[in-house]
mmCIF file of C-alpha atoms and ligand atoms in Angstrom:
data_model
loop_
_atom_site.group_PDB
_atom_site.id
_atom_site.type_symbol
_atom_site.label_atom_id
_atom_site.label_comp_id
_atom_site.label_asym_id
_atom_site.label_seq_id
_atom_site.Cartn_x
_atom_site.Cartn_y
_atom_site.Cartn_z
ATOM 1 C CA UNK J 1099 284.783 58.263 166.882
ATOM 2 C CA UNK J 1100 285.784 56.491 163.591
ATOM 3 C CA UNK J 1101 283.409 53.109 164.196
ATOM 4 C CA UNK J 1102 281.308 52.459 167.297
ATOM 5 C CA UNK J 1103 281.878 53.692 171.101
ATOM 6 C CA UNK J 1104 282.463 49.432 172.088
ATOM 7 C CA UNK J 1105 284.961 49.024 168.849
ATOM 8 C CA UNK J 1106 286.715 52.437 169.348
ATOM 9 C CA UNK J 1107 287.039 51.409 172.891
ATOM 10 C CA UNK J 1108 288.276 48.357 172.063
ATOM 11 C CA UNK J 1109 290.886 49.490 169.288
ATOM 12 C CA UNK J 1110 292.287 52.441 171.633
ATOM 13 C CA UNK J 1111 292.877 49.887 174.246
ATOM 14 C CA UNK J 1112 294.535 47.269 172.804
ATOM 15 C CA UNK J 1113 296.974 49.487 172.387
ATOM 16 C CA UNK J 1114 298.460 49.572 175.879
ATOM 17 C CA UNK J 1115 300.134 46.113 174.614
ATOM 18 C CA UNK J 1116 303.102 46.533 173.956
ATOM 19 C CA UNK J 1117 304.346 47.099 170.612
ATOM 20 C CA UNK J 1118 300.633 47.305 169.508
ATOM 21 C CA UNK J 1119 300.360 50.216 167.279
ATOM 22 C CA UNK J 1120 296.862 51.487 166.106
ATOM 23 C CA UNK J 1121 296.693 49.757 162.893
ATOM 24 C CA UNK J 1122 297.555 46.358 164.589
ATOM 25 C CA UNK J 1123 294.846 47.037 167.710
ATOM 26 C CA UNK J 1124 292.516 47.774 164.561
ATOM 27 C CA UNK J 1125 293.614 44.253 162.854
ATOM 28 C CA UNK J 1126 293.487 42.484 166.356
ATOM 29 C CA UNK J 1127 290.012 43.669 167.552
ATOM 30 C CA UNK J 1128 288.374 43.268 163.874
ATOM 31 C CA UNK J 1129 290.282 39.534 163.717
ATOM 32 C CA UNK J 1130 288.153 38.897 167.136
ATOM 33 C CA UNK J 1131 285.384 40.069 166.228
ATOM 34 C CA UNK J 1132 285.153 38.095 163.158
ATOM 35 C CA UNK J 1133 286.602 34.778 164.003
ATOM 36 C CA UNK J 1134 287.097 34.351 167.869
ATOM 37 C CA UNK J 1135 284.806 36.239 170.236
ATOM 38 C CA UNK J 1136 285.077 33.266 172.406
ATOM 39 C CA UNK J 1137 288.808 33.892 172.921
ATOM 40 C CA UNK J 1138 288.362 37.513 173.446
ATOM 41 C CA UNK J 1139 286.054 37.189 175.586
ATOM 42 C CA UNK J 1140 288.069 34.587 177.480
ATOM 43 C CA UNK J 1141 290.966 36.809 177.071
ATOM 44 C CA UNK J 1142 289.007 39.710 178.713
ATOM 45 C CA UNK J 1143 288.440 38.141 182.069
ATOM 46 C CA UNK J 1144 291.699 36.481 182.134
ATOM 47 C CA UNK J 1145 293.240 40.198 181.834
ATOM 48 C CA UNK J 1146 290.713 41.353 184.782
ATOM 49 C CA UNK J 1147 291.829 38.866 186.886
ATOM 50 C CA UNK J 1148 295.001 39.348 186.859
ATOM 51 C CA UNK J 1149 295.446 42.854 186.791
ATOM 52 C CA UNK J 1150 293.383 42.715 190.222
ATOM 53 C CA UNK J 1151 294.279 39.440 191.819
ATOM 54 C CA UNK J 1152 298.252 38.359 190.947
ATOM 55 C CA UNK J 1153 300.855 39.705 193.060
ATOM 56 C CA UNK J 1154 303.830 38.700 194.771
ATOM 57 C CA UNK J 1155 305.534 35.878 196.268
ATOM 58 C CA UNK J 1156 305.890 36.308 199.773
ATOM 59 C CA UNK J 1157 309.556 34.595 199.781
ATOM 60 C CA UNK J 1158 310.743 35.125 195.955
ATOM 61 C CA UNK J 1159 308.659 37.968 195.131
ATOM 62 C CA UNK J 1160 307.869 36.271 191.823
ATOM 63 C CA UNK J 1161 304.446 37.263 189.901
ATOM 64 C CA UNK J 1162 301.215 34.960 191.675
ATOM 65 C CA UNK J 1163 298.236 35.472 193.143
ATOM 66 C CA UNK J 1164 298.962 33.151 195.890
ATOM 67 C CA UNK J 1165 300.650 34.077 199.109
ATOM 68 C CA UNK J 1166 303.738 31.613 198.269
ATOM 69 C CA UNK J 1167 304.761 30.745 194.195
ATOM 70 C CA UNK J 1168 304.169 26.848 193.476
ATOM 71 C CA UNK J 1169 308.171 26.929 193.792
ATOM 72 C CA UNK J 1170 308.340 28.354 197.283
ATOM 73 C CA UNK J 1171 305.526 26.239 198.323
ATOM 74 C CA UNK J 1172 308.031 23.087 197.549
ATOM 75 C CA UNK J 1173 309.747 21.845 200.072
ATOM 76 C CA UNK J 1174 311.950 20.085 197.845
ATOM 77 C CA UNK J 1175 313.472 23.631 196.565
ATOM 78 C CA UNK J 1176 314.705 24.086 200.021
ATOM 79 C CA UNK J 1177 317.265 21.187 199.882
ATOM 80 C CA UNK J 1178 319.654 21.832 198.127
ATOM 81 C CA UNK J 1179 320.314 25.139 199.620
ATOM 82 C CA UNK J 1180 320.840 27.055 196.700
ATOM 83 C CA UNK J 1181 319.205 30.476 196.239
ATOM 84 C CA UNK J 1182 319.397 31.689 192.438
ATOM 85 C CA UNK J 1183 318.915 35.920 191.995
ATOM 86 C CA UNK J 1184 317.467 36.659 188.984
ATOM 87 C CA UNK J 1185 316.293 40.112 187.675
ATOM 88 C CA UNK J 1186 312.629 39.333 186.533
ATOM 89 C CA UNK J 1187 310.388 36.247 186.341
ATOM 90 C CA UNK J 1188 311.320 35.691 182.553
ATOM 91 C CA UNK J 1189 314.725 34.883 183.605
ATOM 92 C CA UNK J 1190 313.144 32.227 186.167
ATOM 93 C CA UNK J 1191 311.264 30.439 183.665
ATOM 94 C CA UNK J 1192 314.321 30.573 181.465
ATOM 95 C CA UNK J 1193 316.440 28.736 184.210
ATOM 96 C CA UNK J 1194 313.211 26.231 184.655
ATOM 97 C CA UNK J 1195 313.641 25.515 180.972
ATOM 98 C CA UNK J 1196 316.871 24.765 180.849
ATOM 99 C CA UNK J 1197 316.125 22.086 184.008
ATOM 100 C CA UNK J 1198 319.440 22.267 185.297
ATOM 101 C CA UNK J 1199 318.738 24.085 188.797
ATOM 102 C CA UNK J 1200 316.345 22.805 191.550
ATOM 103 C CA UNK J 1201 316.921 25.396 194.344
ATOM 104 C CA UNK J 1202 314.771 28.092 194.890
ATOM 105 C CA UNK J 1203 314.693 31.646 193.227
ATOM 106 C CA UNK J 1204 314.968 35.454 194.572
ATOM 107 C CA UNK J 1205 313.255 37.494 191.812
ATOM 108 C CA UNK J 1206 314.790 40.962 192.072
ATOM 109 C CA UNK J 1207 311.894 42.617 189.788
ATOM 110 C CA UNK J 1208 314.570 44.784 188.424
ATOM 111 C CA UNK J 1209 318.414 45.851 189.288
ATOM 112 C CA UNK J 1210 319.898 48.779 190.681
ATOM 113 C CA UNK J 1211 319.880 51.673 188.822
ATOM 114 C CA UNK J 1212 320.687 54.723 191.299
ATOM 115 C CA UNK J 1213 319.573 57.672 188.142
ATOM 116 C CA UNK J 1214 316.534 56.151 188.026
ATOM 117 C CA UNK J 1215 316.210 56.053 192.115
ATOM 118 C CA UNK J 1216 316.119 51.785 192.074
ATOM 119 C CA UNK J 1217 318.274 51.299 194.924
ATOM 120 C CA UNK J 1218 318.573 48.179 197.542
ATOM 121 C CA UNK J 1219 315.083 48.801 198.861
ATOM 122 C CA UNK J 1220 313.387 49.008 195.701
ATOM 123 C CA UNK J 1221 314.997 45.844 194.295
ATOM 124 C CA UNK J 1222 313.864 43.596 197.873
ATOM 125 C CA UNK J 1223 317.741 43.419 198.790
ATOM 126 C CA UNK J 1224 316.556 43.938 202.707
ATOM 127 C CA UNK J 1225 314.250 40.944 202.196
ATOM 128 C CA UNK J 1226 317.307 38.901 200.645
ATOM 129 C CA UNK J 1227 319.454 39.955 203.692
ATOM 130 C CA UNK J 1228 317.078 38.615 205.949
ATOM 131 C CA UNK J 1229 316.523 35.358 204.572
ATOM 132 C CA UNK J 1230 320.871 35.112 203.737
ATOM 133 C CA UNK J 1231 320.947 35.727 207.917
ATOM 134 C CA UNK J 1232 318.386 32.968 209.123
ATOM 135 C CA UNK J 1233 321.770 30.655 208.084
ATOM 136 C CA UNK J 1234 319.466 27.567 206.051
ATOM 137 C CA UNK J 1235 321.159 28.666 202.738
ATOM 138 C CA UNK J 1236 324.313 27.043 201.593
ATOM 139 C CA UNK J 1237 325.089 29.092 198.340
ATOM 140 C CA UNK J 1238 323.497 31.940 196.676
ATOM 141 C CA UNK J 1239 323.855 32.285 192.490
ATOM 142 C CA UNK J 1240 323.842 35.382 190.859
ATOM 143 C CA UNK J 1241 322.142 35.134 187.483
ATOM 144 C CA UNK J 1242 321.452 38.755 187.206
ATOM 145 C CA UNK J 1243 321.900 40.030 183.157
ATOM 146 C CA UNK J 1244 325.564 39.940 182.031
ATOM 147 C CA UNK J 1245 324.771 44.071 181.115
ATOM 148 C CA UNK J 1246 326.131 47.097 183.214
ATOM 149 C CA UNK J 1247 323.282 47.037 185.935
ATOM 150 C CA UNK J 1248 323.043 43.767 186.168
ATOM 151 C CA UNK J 1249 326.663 42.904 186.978
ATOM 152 C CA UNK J 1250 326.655 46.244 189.503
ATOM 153 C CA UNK J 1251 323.775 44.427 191.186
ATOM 154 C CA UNK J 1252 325.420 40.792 191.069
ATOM 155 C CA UNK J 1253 328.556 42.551 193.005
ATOM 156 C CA UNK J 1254 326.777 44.650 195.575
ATOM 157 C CA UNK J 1255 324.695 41.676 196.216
ATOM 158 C CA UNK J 1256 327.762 39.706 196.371
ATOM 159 C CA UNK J 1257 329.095 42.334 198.907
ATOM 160 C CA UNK J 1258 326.365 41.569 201.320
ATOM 161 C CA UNK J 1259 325.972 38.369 201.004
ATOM 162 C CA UNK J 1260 329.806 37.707 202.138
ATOM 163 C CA UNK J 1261 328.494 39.266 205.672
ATOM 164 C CA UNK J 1262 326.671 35.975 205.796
ATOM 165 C CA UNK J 1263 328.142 31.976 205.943
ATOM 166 C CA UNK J 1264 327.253 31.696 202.760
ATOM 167 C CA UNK J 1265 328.772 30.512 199.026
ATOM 168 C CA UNK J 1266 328.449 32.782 196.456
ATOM 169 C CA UNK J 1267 328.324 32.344 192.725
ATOM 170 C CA UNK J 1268 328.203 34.082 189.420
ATOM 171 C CA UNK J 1269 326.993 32.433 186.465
ATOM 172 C CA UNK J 1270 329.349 32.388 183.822
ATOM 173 C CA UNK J 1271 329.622 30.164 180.318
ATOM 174 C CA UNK J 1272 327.284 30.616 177.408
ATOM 175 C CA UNK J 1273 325.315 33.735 178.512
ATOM 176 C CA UNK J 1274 326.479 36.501 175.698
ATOM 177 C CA UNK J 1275 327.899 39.626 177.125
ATOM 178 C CA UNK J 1276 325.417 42.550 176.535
ATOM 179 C CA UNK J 1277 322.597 39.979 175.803
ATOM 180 C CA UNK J 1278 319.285 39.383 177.689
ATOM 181 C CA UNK J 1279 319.074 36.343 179.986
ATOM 182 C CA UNK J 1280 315.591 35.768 178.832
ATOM 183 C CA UNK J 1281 316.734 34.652 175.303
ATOM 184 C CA UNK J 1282 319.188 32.258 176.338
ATOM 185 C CA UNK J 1283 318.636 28.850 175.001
ATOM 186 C CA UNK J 1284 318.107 25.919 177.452
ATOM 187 C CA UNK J 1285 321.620 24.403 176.561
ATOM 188 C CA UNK J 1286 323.619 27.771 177.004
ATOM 189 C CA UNK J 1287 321.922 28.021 180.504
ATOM 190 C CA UNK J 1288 322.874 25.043 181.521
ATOM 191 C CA UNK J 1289 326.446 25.392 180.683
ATOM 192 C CA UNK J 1290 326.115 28.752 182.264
ATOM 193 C CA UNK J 1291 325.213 27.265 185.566
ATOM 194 C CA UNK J 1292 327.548 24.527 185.626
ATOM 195 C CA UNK J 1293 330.579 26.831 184.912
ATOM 196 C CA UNK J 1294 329.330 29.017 187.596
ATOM 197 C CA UNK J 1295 332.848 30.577 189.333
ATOM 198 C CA UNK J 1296 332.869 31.016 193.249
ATOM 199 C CA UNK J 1297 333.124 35.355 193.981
ATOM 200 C CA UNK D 1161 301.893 25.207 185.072
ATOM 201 C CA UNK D 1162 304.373 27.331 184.466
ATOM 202 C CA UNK D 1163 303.909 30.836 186.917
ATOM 203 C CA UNK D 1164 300.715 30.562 188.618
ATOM 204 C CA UNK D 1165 297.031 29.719 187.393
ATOM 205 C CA UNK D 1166 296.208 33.098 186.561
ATOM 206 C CA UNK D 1167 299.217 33.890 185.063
ATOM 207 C CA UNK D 1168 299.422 31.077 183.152
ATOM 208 C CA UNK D 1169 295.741 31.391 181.689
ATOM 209 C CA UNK D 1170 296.987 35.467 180.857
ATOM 210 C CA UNK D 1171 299.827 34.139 178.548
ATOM 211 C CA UNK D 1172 297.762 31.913 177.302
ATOM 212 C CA UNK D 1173 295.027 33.903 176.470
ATOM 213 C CA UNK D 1174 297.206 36.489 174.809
ATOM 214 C CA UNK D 1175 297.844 34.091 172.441
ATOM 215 C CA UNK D 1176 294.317 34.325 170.842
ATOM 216 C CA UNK D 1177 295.740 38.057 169.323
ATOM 217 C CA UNK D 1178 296.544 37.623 165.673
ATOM 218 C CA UNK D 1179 300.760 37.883 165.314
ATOM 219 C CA UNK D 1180 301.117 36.812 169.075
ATOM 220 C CA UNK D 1181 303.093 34.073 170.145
ATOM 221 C CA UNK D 1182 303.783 32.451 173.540
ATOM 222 C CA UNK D 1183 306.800 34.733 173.903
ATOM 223 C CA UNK D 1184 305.493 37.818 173.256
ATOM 224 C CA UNK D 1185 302.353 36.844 175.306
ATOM 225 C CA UNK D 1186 304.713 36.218 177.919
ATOM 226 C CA UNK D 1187 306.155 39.719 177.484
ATOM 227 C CA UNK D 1188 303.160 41.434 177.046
ATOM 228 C CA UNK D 1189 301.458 39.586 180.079
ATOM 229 C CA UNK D 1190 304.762 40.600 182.229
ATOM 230 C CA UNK D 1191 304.612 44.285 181.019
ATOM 231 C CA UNK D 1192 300.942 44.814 182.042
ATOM 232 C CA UNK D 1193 301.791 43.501 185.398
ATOM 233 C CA UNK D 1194 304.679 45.194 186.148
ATOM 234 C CA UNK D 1195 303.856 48.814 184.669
ATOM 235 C CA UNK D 1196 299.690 48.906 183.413
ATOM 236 C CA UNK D 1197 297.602 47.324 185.342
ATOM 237 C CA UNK D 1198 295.116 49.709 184.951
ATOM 238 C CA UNK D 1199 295.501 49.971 181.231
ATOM 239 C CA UNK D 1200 294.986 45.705 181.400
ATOM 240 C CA UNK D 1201 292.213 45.901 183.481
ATOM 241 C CA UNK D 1202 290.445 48.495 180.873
ATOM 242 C CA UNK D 1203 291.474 46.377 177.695
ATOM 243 C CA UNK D 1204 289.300 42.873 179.978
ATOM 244 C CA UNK D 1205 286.303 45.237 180.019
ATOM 245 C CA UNK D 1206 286.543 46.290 176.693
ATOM 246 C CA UNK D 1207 286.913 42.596 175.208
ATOM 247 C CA UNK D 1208 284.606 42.042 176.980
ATOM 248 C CA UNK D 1209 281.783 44.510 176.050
ATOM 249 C CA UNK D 1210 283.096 44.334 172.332
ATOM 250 C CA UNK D 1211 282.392 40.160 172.216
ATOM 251 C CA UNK D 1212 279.328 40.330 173.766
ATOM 252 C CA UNK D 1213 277.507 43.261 172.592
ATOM 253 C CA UNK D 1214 279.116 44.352 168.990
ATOM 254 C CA UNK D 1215 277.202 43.242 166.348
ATOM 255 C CA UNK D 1216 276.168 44.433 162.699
ATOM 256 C CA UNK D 1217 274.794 47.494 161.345
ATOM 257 C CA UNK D 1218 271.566 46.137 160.064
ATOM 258 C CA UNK D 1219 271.991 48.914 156.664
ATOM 259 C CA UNK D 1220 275.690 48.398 156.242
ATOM 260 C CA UNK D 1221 276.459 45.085 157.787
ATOM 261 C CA UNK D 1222 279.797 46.867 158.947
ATOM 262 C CA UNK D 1223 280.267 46.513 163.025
ATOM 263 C CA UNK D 1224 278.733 48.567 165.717
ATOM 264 C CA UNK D 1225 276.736 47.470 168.751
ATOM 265 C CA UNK D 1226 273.836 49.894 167.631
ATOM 266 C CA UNK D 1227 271.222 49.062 165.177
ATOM 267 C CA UNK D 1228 272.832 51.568 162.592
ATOM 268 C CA UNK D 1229 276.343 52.742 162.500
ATOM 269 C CA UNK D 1230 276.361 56.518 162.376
ATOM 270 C CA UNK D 1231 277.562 56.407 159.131
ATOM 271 C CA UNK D 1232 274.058 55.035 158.038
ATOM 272 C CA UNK D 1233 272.440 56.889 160.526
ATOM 273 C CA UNK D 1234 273.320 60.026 159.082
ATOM 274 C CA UNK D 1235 270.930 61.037 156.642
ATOM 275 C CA UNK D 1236 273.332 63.467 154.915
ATOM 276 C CA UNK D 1237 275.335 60.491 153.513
ATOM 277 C CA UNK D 1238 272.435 59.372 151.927
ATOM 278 C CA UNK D 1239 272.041 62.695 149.568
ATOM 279 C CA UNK D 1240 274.714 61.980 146.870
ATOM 280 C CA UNK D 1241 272.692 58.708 146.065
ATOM 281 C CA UNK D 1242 276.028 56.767 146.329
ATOM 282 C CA UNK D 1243 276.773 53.382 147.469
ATOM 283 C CA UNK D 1244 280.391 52.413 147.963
ATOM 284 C CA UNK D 1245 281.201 48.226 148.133
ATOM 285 C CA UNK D 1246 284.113 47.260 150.572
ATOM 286 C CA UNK D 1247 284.841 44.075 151.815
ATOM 287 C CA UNK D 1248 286.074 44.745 155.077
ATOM 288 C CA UNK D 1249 285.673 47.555 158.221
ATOM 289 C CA UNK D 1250 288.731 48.552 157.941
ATOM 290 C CA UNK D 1251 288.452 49.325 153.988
ATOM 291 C CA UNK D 1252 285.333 51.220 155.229
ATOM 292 C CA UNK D 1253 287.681 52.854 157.384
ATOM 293 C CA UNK D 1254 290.466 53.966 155.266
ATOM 294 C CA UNK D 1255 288.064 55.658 152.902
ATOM 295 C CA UNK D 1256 286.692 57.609 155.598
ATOM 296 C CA UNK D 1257 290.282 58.690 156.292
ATOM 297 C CA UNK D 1258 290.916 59.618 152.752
ATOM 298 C CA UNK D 1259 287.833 62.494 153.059
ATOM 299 C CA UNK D 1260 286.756 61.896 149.786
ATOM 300 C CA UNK D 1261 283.696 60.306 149.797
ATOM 301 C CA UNK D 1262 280.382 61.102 151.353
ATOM 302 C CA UNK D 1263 277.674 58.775 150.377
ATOM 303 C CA UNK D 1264 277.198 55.463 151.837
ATOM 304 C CA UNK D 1265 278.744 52.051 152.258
ATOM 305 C CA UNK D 1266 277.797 48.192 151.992
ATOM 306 C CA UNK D 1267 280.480 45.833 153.453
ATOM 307 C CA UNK D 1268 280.495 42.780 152.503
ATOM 308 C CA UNK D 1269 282.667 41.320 155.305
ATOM 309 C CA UNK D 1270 284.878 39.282 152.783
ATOM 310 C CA UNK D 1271 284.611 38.455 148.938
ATOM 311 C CA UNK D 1272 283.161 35.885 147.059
ATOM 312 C CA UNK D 1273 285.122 32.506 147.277
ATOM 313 C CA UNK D 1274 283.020 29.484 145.904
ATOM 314 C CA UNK D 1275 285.855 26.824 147.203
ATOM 315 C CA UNK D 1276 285.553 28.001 150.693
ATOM 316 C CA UNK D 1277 281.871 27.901 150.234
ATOM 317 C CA UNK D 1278 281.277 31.810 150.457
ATOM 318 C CA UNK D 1279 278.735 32.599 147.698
ATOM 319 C CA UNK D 1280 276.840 35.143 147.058
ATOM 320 C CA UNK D 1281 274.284 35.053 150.023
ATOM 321 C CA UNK D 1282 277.225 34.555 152.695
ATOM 322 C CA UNK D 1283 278.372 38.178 151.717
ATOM 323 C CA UNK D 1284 275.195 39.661 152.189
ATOM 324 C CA UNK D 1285 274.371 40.245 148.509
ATOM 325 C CA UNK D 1286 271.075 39.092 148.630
ATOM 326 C CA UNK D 1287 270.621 42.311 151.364
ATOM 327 C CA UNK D 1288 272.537 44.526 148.407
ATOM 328 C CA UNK D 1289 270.145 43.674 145.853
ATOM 329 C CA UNK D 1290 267.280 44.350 147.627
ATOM 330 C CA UNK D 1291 268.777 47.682 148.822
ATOM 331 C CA UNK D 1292 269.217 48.360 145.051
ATOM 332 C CA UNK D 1293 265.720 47.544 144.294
ATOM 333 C CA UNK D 1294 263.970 50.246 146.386
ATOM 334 C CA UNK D 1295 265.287 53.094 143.191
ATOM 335 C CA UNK D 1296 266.844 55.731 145.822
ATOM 336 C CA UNK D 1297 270.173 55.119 144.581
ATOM 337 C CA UNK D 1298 272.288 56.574 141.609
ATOM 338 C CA UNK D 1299 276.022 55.352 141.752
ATOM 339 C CA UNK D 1300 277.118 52.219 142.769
ATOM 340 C CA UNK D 1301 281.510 52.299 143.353
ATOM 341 C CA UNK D 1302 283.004 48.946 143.143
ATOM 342 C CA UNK D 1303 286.093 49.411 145.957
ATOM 343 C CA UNK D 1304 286.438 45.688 146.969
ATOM 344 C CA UNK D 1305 290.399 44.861 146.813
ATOM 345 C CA UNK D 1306 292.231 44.579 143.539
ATOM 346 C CA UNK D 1307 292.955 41.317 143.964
ATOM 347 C CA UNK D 1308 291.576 37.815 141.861
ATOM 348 C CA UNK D 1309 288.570 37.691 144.368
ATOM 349 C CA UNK D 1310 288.015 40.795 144.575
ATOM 350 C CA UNK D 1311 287.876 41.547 141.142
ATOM 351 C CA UNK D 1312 285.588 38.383 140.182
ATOM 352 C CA UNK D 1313 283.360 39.839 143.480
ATOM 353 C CA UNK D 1314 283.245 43.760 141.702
ATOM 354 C CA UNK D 1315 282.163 42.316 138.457
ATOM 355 C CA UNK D 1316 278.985 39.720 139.877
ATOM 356 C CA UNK D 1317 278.094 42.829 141.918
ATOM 357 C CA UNK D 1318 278.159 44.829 138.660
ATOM 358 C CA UNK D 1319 275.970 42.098 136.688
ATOM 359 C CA UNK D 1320 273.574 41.671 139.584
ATOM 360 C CA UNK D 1321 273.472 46.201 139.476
ATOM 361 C CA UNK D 1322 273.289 46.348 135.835
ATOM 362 C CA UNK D 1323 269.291 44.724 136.379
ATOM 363 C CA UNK D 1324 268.286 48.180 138.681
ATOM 364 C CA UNK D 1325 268.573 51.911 137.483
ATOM 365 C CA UNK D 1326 271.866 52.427 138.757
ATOM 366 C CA UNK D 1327 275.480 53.720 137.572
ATOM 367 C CA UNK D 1328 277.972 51.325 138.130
ATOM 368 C CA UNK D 1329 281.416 52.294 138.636
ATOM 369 C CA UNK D 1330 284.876 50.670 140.067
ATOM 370 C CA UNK D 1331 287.325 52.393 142.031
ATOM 371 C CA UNK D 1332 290.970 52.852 139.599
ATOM 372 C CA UNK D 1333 293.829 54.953 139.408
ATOM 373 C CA UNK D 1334 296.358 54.124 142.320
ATOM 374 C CA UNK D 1335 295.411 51.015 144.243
ATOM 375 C CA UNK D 1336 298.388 48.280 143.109
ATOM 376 C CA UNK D 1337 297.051 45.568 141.577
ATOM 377 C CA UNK D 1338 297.297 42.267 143.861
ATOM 378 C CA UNK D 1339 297.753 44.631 147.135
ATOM 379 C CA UNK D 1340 295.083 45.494 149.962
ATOM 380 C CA UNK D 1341 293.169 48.413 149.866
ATOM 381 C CA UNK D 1342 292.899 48.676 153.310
ATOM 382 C CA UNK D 1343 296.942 49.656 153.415
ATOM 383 C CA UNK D 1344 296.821 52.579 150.807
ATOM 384 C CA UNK D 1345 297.320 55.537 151.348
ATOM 385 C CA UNK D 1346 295.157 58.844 151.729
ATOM 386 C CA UNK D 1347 296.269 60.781 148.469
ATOM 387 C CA UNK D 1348 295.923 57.378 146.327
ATOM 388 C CA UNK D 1349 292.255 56.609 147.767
ATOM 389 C CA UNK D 1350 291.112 59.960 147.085
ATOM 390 C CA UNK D 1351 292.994 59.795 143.402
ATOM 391 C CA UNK D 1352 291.514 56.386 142.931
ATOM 392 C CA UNK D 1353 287.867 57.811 143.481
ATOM 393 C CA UNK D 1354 287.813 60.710 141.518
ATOM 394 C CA UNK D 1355 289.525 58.122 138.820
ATOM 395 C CA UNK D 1356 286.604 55.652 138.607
ATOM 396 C CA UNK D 1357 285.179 54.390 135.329
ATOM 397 C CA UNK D 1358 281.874 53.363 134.430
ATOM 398 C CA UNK D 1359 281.224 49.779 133.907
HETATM 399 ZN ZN1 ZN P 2361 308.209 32.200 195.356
HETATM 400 ZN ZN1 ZN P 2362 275.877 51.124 158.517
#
């Protein structure tokens, strides 16, 4: 106990953010206390919240606490028939950014990484099949991470879409080879989507 | 809107941490989600609890949600006679760490800074004096930061101590000049206490 059970408490669990080390939880809880309890405070029910209430998107499996994600829940997402794969919901909001695309989004939550026991299954690839078979879906983009894994899951997704009458896509231009989709500028992501080179 | 409501109000809120910007909230918000929920859901009801019930110890003025900190409460830290000046928690802290020093403290959350109207009374000084008056001590140590305020701060405490029968020393040897206190290390504390000089 170096200050008081509440501060200790609070100190020791700031530090679950991550990159928060000790002597930045210390900085961040005394920097509260001092200046903005209202925002900590605020900041402590918006964390209970969501821990307990946000989920998944039923269709994308995107992060929200509603059944469907404000994008599924458009019906204007629908028409142009395009399905974009991404690997997390950073790379969505990326590709909203950039305000190029106006399909709709299949948020993998990860890629395949057999060694670590992430296979089709754990990724939602048996969801994706599904919805590639109920034949509304005119092309389907991969915009998984130009690494390793995330090329590996842009072919075997590839793979199974082609048992389905379906286009598929990889994005190409502009996204740096070895580089995380998330940091992509708006303008690189654009290019990368308009580039985009049927599989 | 960018994910959902909760979501959104997450980043957002993360963004009330010192150092933390909308992407890292982003990251930070998407990491508790994805791998520490329950580690997110402890941090709410710590913020919580800490911004609504953490006040001031009413000896030391230093934080804790009990009417004493335990430092104060302990009435072996009261037997040297000494009173050690800090301006912040966490230089209360790092003296604690170095495992020199046994007596007491007075924080003065801050240092004296006339343009930002901080005077005397807004870091508790009238409190100090007072404490001074009732004759039970024997050393006040100047520690506040080596820096111009806290240098001009050390020497009106010292003028205001020089009127009660008290020593009046200030921390030396080993704290940089124009760094913060609350970053040195143990060895240098502990050398820069047993270096003071009387004033
Ligand atoms: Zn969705
Ligand atoms: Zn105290």
């Amino acid at each position: 106990m170096k200050f008081s059970p509440l501060v200790d408490a609070l100190i020791q669990s700031l530090q679950c953010l991550p990159g928060v080390g000790p002597r930045s939880a210390q900085r961040m809880a005394f920097q509260l206390l001092e200046r903005d309890r209202s925002g900590g405070a605020k900041l402590g029910s918006a964390l209970q919240s969501a821990m307990s209430d946000v989920g998944h998107c039923g269709s994308c499996r995107t992060y929200t606490e509603e059944t469907q994600c404000r994008i599924c829940a458009n019906p204007k997402r629908a028409q142009s028939g395009q399905l974009c794969v991404v690997e997390s919901p950073a790379d969505l909001l990326a590709i909203e950014s950039a305000g190029q695309f106006d399909g709709r989004y299949f948020v993998l939550m990860g890629h395949l990484s057999p060694l670590d026991g992430i296979g089709p299954d754990e990724i939602g690839l048996d969801r994706l099949d599904q919805m590639l078979a109920d034949g509304s879906w005119q092309e389907v983009i991969l915009a998984t991470n130009p690494t390793v894994e995330g090329e590996a899951t842009a072919q075997y997704i590839a793979d199974m879409a082609r048992q389905h009458q379906v286009a598929i896509s990889r994005i190409a231009h502009g996204v740096p080879v070895g580089g995380e989709l998330e940091y992509v500028d708006g303008t690189t992501l654009a290019l990368s989507f308009s580039g985009r080179q049927k599989l």
